[in-house]
PDB file of C-alpha atoms in Angstrom:
ATOM      1  CA  LYS A 165     -27.665-173.730-120.466  1.00  0.00           C
ATOM      2  CA  ASN A 166     -26.800-170.253-121.589  1.00  0.00           C
ATOM      3  CA  GLN A 167     -24.537-168.422-119.087  1.00  0.00           C
ATOM      4  CA  VAL A 168     -22.330-165.730-118.762  1.00  0.00           C
ATOM      5  CA  GLU A 169     -19.705-165.601-115.732  1.00  0.00           C
ATOM      6  CA  GLN A 170     -17.548-162.595-114.742  1.00  0.00           C
ATOM      7  CA  SER A 171     -14.479-162.337-112.635  1.00  0.00           C
ATOM      8  CA  PRO A 172     -13.373-160.935-110.401  1.00  0.00           C
ATOM      9  CA  GLN A 173     -16.628-160.053-108.745  1.00  0.00           C
ATOM     10  CA  SER A 174     -14.890-156.950-107.364  1.00  0.00           C
ATOM     11  CA  LEU A 175     -11.701-155.047-107.720  1.00  0.00           C
ATOM     12  CA  ILE A 176      -9.852-152.271-106.064  1.00  0.00           C
ATOM     13  CA  ILE A 177      -7.018-150.440-107.946  1.00  0.00           C
ATOM     14  CA  LEU A 178      -5.060-147.272-107.529  1.00  0.00           C
ATOM     15  CA  GLU A 179      -5.706-144.366-109.882  1.00  0.00           C
ATOM     16  CA  GLY A 180      -3.541-144.660-112.889  1.00  0.00           C
ATOM     17  CA  LYS A 181      -3.148-148.127-112.744  1.00  0.00           C
ATOM     18  CA  ASN A 182      -4.364-150.583-115.703  1.00  0.00           C
ATOM     19  CA  CYS A 183      -6.819-153.518-114.864  1.00  0.00           C
ATOM     20  CA  THR A 184      -8.490-156.318-116.759  1.00  0.00           C
ATOM     21  CA  LEU A 185     -12.014-157.800-116.109  1.00  0.00           C
ATOM     22  CA  GLN A 186     -12.752-161.197-117.645  1.00  0.00           C
ATOM     23  CA  CYS A 187     -15.982-162.583-119.147  1.00  0.00           C
ATOM     24  CA  ASN A 188     -16.624-166.422-120.140  1.00  0.00           C
ATOM     25  CA  TYR A 189     -19.829-167.348-121.655  1.00  0.00           C
ATOM     26  CA  THR A 190     -21.507-170.569-122.978  1.00  0.00           C
ATOM     27  CA  VAL A 191     -24.183-169.054-125.017  1.00  0.00           C
ATOM     28  CA  SER A 192     -25.174-170.673-128.301  1.00  0.00           C
ATOM     29  CA  PRO A 193     -25.613-169.547-130.898  1.00  0.00           C
ATOM     30  CA  PHE A 194     -23.499-166.557-130.282  1.00  0.00           C
ATOM     31  CA  SER A 195     -24.635-163.308-131.941  1.00  0.00           C
ATOM     32  CA  ASN A 196     -22.572-160.528-130.198  1.00  0.00           C
ATOM     33  CA  LEU A 197     -21.007-159.532-126.996  1.00  0.00           C
ATOM     34  CA  ARG A 198     -21.308-156.116-125.187  1.00  0.00           C
ATOM     35  CA  TRP A 199     -19.572-154.536-122.464  1.00  0.00           C
ATOM     36  CA  TYR A 200     -21.676-152.150-120.453  1.00  0.00           C
ATOM     37  CA  LYS A 201     -20.467-149.661-117.662  1.00  0.00           C
ATOM     38  CA  GLN A 202     -23.072-148.909-114.992  1.00  0.00           C
ATOM     39  CA  ASP A 203     -22.555-146.178-112.425  1.00  0.00           C
ATOM     40  CA  THR A 204     -24.226-146.374-109.135  1.00  0.00           C
ATOM     41  CA  GLY A 205     -27.812-145.576-109.410  1.00  0.00           C
ATOM     42  CA  ARG A 206     -27.689-145.219-113.066  1.00  0.00           C
ATOM     43  CA  GLY A 207     -28.691-147.359-116.167  1.00  0.00           C
ATOM     44  CA  PRO A 208     -25.885-149.205-117.944  1.00  0.00           C
ATOM     45  CA  VAL A 209     -24.111-147.473-120.655  1.00  0.00           C
ATOM     46  CA  SER A 210     -22.849-149.478-123.856  1.00  0.00           C
ATOM     47  CA  LEU A 211     -18.833-149.244-123.928  1.00  0.00           C
ATOM     48  CA  THR A 212     -18.115-151.825-126.864  1.00  0.00           C
ATOM     49  CA  ILE A 213     -19.974-154.319-128.968  1.00  0.00           C
ATOM     50  CA  MET A 214     -18.236-157.211-130.928  1.00  0.00           C
ATOM     51  CA  THR A 215     -19.396-159.797-133.241  1.00  0.00           C
ATOM     52  CA  PHE A 216     -18.061-163.143-134.102  1.00  0.00           C
ATOM     53  CA  SER A 217     -15.594-161.749-136.432  1.00  0.00           C
ATOM     54  CA  GLU A 218     -14.016-159.464-134.301  1.00  0.00           C
ATOM     55  CA  ASN A 219     -11.337-160.024-131.671  1.00  0.00           C
ATOM     56  CA  THR A 220     -10.772-156.550-130.440  1.00  0.00           C
ATOM     57  CA  LYS A 221     -12.654-153.094-129.987  1.00  0.00           C
ATOM     58  CA  SER A 222     -11.408-150.081-128.281  1.00  0.00           C
ATOM     59  CA  ASN A 223     -13.217-147.044-126.881  1.00  0.00           C
ATOM     60  CA  GLY A 224     -10.908-144.559-125.636  1.00  0.00           C
ATOM     61  CA  ARG A 225      -9.117-146.148-122.504  1.00  0.00           C
ATOM     62  CA  TYR A 226     -11.312-149.244-122.863  1.00  0.00           C
ATOM     63  CA  THR A 227     -10.439-152.100-124.964  1.00  0.00           C
ATOM     64  CA  ALA A 228     -12.207-155.348-125.291  1.00  0.00           C
ATOM     65  CA  THR A 229     -11.156-158.503-126.690  1.00  0.00           C
ATOM     66  CA  LEU A 230     -12.945-161.706-127.870  1.00  0.00           C
ATOM     67  CA  ASP A 231     -11.960-165.198-128.328  1.00  0.00           C
ATOM     68  CA  ALA A 232     -14.906-166.908-129.911  1.00  0.00           C
ATOM     69  CA  ASP A 233     -13.141-170.161-129.888  1.00  0.00           C
ATOM     70  CA  THR A 234     -12.485-170.350-126.160  1.00  0.00           C
ATOM     71  CA  LYS A 235     -15.512-168.202-125.505  1.00  0.00           C
ATOM     72  CA  GLN A 236     -13.845-165.673-123.473  1.00  0.00           C
ATOM     73  CA  SER A 237     -13.796-161.980-123.539  1.00  0.00           C
ATOM     74  CA  SER A 238     -11.701-159.357-121.424  1.00  0.00           C
ATOM     75  CA  LEU A 239     -12.044-155.490-120.847  1.00  0.00           C
ATOM     76  CA  HIS A 240      -8.835-153.918-120.326  1.00  0.00           C
ATOM     77  CA  ILE A 241      -8.945-150.537-118.794  1.00  0.00           C
ATOM     78  CA  THR A 242      -5.682-148.255-119.178  1.00  0.00           C
ATOM     79  CA  ALA A 243      -4.518-145.759-116.969  1.00  0.00           C
ATOM     80  CA  SER A 244      -7.675-145.921-114.578  1.00  0.00           C
ATOM     81  CA  GLN A 245      -9.351-142.628-113.429  1.00  0.00           C
ATOM     82  CA  LEU A 246     -11.592-142.050-110.299  1.00  0.00           C
ATOM     83  CA  SER A 247     -14.775-141.731-112.726  1.00  0.00           C
ATOM     84  CA  ASP A 248     -13.940-145.485-113.797  1.00  0.00           C
ATOM     85  CA  SER A 249     -15.597-146.635-110.595  1.00  0.00           C
ATOM     86  CA  ALA A 250     -18.587-148.467-111.446  1.00  0.00           C
ATOM     87  CA  SER A 251     -19.921-151.864-112.205  1.00  0.00           C
ATOM     88  CA  TYR A 252     -19.042-153.530-115.589  1.00  0.00           C
ATOM     89  CA  ILE A 253     -21.249-155.907-117.217  1.00  0.00           C
ATOM     90  CA  CYS A 254     -20.819-158.166-119.967  1.00  0.00           C
ATOM     91  CA  VAL A 255     -23.552-159.044-122.087  1.00  0.00           C
ATOM     92  CA  VAL A 256     -23.892-161.812-124.636  1.00  0.00           C
ATOM     93  CA  SER A 257     -26.813-162.144-127.213  1.00  0.00           C
ATOM     94  CA  ALA A 258     -27.791-165.499-128.713  1.00  0.00           C
ATOM     95  CA  SER A 259     -30.350-164.297-131.230  1.00  0.00           C
ATOM     96  CA  SER A 260     -32.226-161.381-132.281  1.00  0.00           C
ATOM     97  CA  SER A 261     -34.730-161.416-129.574  1.00  0.00           C
ATOM     98  CA  ALA A 262     -34.191-159.498-126.346  1.00  0.00           C
ATOM     99  CA  SER A 263     -35.214-162.563-124.403  1.00  0.00           C
ATOM    100  CA  LYS A 264     -31.947-164.079-125.527  1.00  0.00           C
ATOM    101  CA  ILE A 265     -29.666-161.544-124.113  1.00  0.00           C
ATOM    102  CA  ILE A 266     -27.648-162.874-121.141  1.00  0.00           C
ATOM    103  CA  PHE A 267     -26.256-160.744-118.617  1.00  0.00           C
ATOM    104  CA  GLY A 268     -23.170-161.533-116.561  1.00  0.00           C
ATOM    105  CA  SER A 269     -23.462-160.600-112.627  1.00  0.00           C
ATOM    106  CA  GLY A 270     -20.752-157.753-113.314  1.00  0.00           C
ATOM    107  CA  THR A 271     -17.581-156.742-111.748  1.00  0.00           C
ATOM    108  CA  ARG A 272     -17.482-153.906-109.133  1.00  0.00           C
ATOM    109  CA  LEU A 273     -14.434-151.731-109.910  1.00  0.00           C
ATOM    110  CA  SER A 274     -13.336-149.154-107.240  1.00  0.00           C
ATOM    111  CA  ILE A 275     -10.501-146.787-108.059  1.00  0.00           C
ATOM    112  CA  ARG A 276      -8.726-145.488-105.259  1.00  0.00           C
ATOM    113  CA  PRO A 277      -6.948-142.106-105.365  1.00  0.00           C
TER     114      PRO A 277
ATOM    115  CA  LYS B  25     -31.306-136.224-128.867  1.00  0.00           C
ATOM    116  CA  ALA B  26     -32.933-137.012-125.407  1.00  0.00           C
ATOM    117  CA  GLY B  27     -32.169-140.171-123.805  1.00  0.00           C
ATOM    118  CA  VAL B  28     -34.389-142.841-122.319  1.00  0.00           C
ATOM    119  CA  THR B  29     -36.371-141.303-119.518  1.00  0.00           C
ATOM    120  CA  GLN B  30     -38.300-143.147-116.867  1.00  0.00           C
ATOM    121  CA  THR B  31     -40.715-142.045-114.075  1.00  0.00           C
ATOM    122  CA  PRO B  32     -40.843-142.100-111.272  1.00  0.00           C
ATOM    123  CA  ARG B  33     -37.201-142.409-110.337  1.00  0.00           C
ATOM    124  CA  TYR B  34     -38.234-143.656-106.725  1.00  0.00           C
ATOM    125  CA  LEU B  35     -41.349-145.470-105.404  1.00  0.00           C
ATOM    126  CA  ILE B  36     -42.281-146.929-102.127  1.00  0.00           C
ATOM    127  CA  LYS B  37     -45.345-149.297-102.103  1.00  0.00           C
ATOM    128  CA  THR B  38     -46.561-151.635 -99.520  1.00  0.00           C
ATOM    129  CA  ARG B  39     -47.118-155.508-100.024  1.00  0.00           C
ATOM    130  CA  GLY B  40     -50.218-156.128-101.950  1.00  0.00           C
ATOM    131  CA  GLN B  41     -50.468-152.759-103.854  1.00  0.00           C
ATOM    132  CA  GLN B  42     -49.791-152.358-107.297  1.00  0.00           C
ATOM    133  CA  VAL B  43     -47.650-150.063-109.376  1.00  0.00           C
ATOM    134  CA  THR B  44     -47.224-148.570-112.652  1.00  0.00           C
ATOM    135  CA  LEU B  45     -43.887-147.761-114.185  1.00  0.00           C
ATOM    136  CA  SER B  46     -43.387-145.364-117.240  1.00  0.00           C
ATOM    137  CA  CYS B  47     -40.708-145.378-120.049  1.00  0.00           C
ATOM    138  CA  SER B  48     -40.132-142.827-122.754  1.00  0.00           C
ATOM    139  CA  PRO B  49     -37.767-144.212-125.492  1.00  0.00           C
ATOM    140  CA  ILE B  50     -35.300-142.235-127.627  1.00  0.00           C
ATOM    141  CA  SER B  51     -37.125-140.641-130.359  1.00  0.00           C
ATOM    142  CA  GLY B  52     -37.403-143.070-133.409  1.00  0.00           C
ATOM    143  CA  HIS B  53     -36.835-145.983-131.284  1.00  0.00           C
ATOM    144  CA  ARG B  54     -39.598-148.726-131.544  1.00  0.00           C
ATOM    145  CA  SER B  55     -38.331-151.510-129.229  1.00  0.00           C
ATOM    146  CA  VAL B  56     -38.515-151.053-125.679  1.00  0.00           C
ATOM    147  CA  SER B  57     -37.406-153.637-123.219  1.00  0.00           C
ATOM    148  CA  TRP B  58     -37.789-154.004-119.331  1.00  0.00           C
ATOM    149  CA  TYR B  59     -35.448-155.377-116.942  1.00  0.00           C
ATOM    150  CA  GLN B  60     -35.486-156.064-113.156  1.00  0.00           C
ATOM    151  CA  GLN B  61     -31.986-155.553-111.467  1.00  0.00           C
ATOM    152  CA  THR B  62     -31.495-156.819-107.996  1.00  0.00           C
ATOM    153  CA  PRO B  63     -28.083-157.495-106.175  1.00  0.00           C
ATOM    154  CA  GLY B  64     -28.721-160.968-105.814  1.00  0.00           C
ATOM    155  CA  GLN B  65     -29.783-161.825-109.349  1.00  0.00           C
ATOM    156  CA  GLY B  66     -28.152-159.317-111.498  1.00  0.00           C
ATOM    157  CA  LEU B  67     -30.308-157.949-114.520  1.00  0.00           C
ATOM    158  CA  GLN B  68     -33.061-160.078-115.714  1.00  0.00           C
ATOM    159  CA  PHE B  69     -35.081-159.638-118.774  1.00  0.00           C
ATOM    160  CA  LEU B  70     -38.892-159.055-118.178  1.00  0.00           C
ATOM    161  CA  PHE B  71     -40.375-158.391-121.646  1.00  0.00           C
ATOM    162  CA  GLU B  72     -39.759-156.444-124.800  1.00  0.00           C
ATOM    163  CA  TYR B  73     -42.302-154.512-126.948  1.00  0.00           C
ATOM    164  CA  PHE B  74     -42.160-153.489-130.474  1.00  0.00           C
ATOM    165  CA  SER B  75     -44.544-151.584-132.537  1.00  0.00           C
ATOM    166  CA  GLU B  76     -47.273-152.092-129.643  1.00  0.00           C
ATOM    167  CA  THR B  77     -46.768-155.578-129.572  1.00  0.00           C
ATOM    168  CA  GLN B  78     -45.136-157.744-126.970  1.00  0.00           C
ATOM    169  CA  ARG B  79     -42.268-159.315-128.868  1.00  0.00           C
ATOM    170  CA  ASN B  80     -40.567-161.452-126.255  1.00  0.00           C
ATOM    171  CA  LYS B  81     -41.177-162.333-122.521  1.00  0.00           C
ATOM    172  CA  GLY B  82     -38.967-163.433-119.571  1.00  0.00           C
ATOM    173  CA  ASN B  83     -39.663-166.057-116.976  1.00  0.00           C
ATOM    174  CA  PHE B  84     -41.721-163.787-114.605  1.00  0.00           C
ATOM    175  CA  PRO B  85     -45.102-164.325-113.085  1.00  0.00           C
ATOM    176  CA  GLY B  86     -48.334-162.952-114.692  1.00  0.00           C
ATOM    177  CA  ARG B  87     -48.288-160.262-112.003  1.00  0.00           C
ATOM    178  CA  PHE B  88     -45.658-158.541-114.270  1.00  0.00           C
ATOM    179  CA  SER B  89     -47.284-156.978-117.326  1.00  0.00           C
ATOM    180  CA  GLY B  90     -46.787-154.082-119.818  1.00  0.00           C
ATOM    181  CA  ARG B  91     -47.929-152.467-122.686  1.00  0.00           C
ATOM    182  CA  GLN B  92     -46.655-150.003-125.312  1.00  0.00           C
ATOM    183  CA  PHE B  93     -48.437-147.147-127.061  1.00  0.00           C
ATOM    184  CA  SER B  94     -48.543-146.026-130.626  1.00  0.00           C
ATOM    185  CA  ASN B  95     -45.923-143.132-129.834  1.00  0.00           C
ATOM    186  CA  SER B  96     -43.574-146.129-128.207  1.00  0.00           C
ATOM    187  CA  ARG B  97     -43.766-144.977-124.833  1.00  0.00           C
ATOM    188  CA  SER B  98     -44.204-147.913-122.581  1.00  0.00           C
ATOM    189  CA  GLU B  99     -45.566-148.934-119.076  1.00  0.00           C
ATOM    190  CA  MET B 100     -44.919-151.589-117.056  1.00  0.00           C
ATOM    191  CA  ASN B 101     -47.252-152.875-114.221  1.00  0.00           C
ATOM    192  CA  VAL B 102     -46.739-155.043-111.329  1.00  0.00           C
ATOM    193  CA  SER B 103     -49.856-156.187-109.287  1.00  0.00           C
ATOM    194  CA  THR B 104     -49.956-157.701-105.781  1.00  0.00           C
ATOM    195  CA  LEU B 105     -46.720-156.252-104.805  1.00  0.00           C
ATOM    196  CA  GLU B 106     -44.189-158.792-102.823  1.00  0.00           C
ATOM    197  CA  LEU B 107     -41.342-157.828-100.612  1.00  0.00           C
ATOM    198  CA  GLY B 108     -39.151-159.725-103.257  1.00  0.00           C
ATOM    199  CA  ASP B 109     -40.345-157.260-106.013  1.00  0.00           C
ATOM    200  CA  SER B 110     -38.010-154.599-104.518  1.00  0.00           C
ATOM    201  CA  ALA B 111     -35.551-153.780-107.236  1.00  0.00           C
ATOM    202  CA  LEU B 112     -34.256-151.184-109.749  1.00  0.00           C
ATOM    203  CA  TYR B 113     -36.527-151.479-112.895  1.00  0.00           C
ATOM    204  CA  LEU B 114     -34.543-150.608-115.881  1.00  0.00           C
ATOM    205  CA  CYS B 115     -35.920-149.590-119.397  1.00  0.00           C
ATOM    206  CA  ALA B 116     -33.936-149.810-122.493  1.00  0.00           C
ATOM    207  CA  SER B 117     -34.765-148.629-125.950  1.00  0.00           C
ATOM    208  CA  ARG B 118     -33.323-149.426-129.486  1.00  0.00           C
ATOM    209  CA  TYR B 119     -34.275-148.789-133.008  1.00  0.00           C
ATOM    210  CA  ALA B 120     -35.423-152.329-134.062  1.00  0.00           C
ATOM    211  CA  GLY B 121     -33.282-155.329-134.149  1.00  0.00           C
ATOM    212  CA  ASP B 122     -30.431-157.253-132.316  1.00  0.00           C
ATOM    213  CA  GLY B 123     -27.561-155.396-134.046  1.00  0.00           C
ATOM    214  CA  ASP B 124     -28.911-152.078-132.529  1.00  0.00           C
ATOM    215  CA  THR B 125     -27.290-150.877-129.329  1.00  0.00           C
ATOM    216  CA  GLN B 126     -29.725-150.961-126.441  1.00  0.00           C
ATOM    217  CA  TYR B 127     -29.928-147.342-124.492  1.00  0.00           C
ATOM    218  CA  PHE B 128     -30.819-147.730-121.112  1.00  0.00           C
ATOM    219  CA  GLY B 129     -32.736-145.278-118.915  1.00  0.00           C
ATOM    220  CA  PRO B 130     -31.752-144.456-115.205  1.00  0.00           C
ATOM    221  CA  GLY B 131     -34.248-146.771-113.642  1.00  0.00           C
ATOM    222  CA  THR B 132     -37.018-146.585-111.073  1.00  0.00           C
ATOM    223  CA  ARG B 133     -36.150-147.982-107.812  1.00  0.00           C
ATOM    224  CA  LEU B 134     -38.967-149.672-106.445  1.00  0.00           C
ATOM    225  CA  THR B 135     -38.981-150.409-102.541  1.00  0.00           C
ATOM    226  CA  VAL B 136     -41.715-152.574-101.223  1.00  0.00           C
ATOM    227  CA  LEU B 137     -42.436-152.696 -97.515  1.00  0.00           C
TER     228      LEU B 137
END
């Protein structure tokens, strides 16, 4: 069964600290993996996209890694800011159809001043 | 370039009623997908339209339907509303294929009383 599991479910850190969010998947065949940021009451916004051959991708203070062998991905946030408070969703695509896009349940990140 | 827009942003209905939600994709995007997001289930795929044709469908009852117009705008209809239909309904557009990033709208918050 195609699944995407994220951990932790929620996380609270102090402003300026780093953090790492985890994503494990069992989606097959694998096409690509995306990380989205979703602010409260808003639609998700794409942060990074990685295909099978890519093992790291950066977008400013966000760095995503992918280990296709162990089917694990992580999103590392450096020098967190209050505006990083949001839900981070890992999304794995199994094929070219939208119905094969499997969403993780997300990690709720709160940054405290 | 304008982003994905959804109307209305908020909606309150009672059980048994029907509702129509609207989505205008980014100009030039031909694919529109709809998702339901609830706290317990996360994001779930409803259906995808491409060039006025339903390309994929998720595992939702027939009360959920949609259509796409020649200008790529899309509507989603839910008939005979149930309490469990209360959710954030997100629309996402992309140019065409799986390699294209999906851009989400702000969503329509539907509350069924």
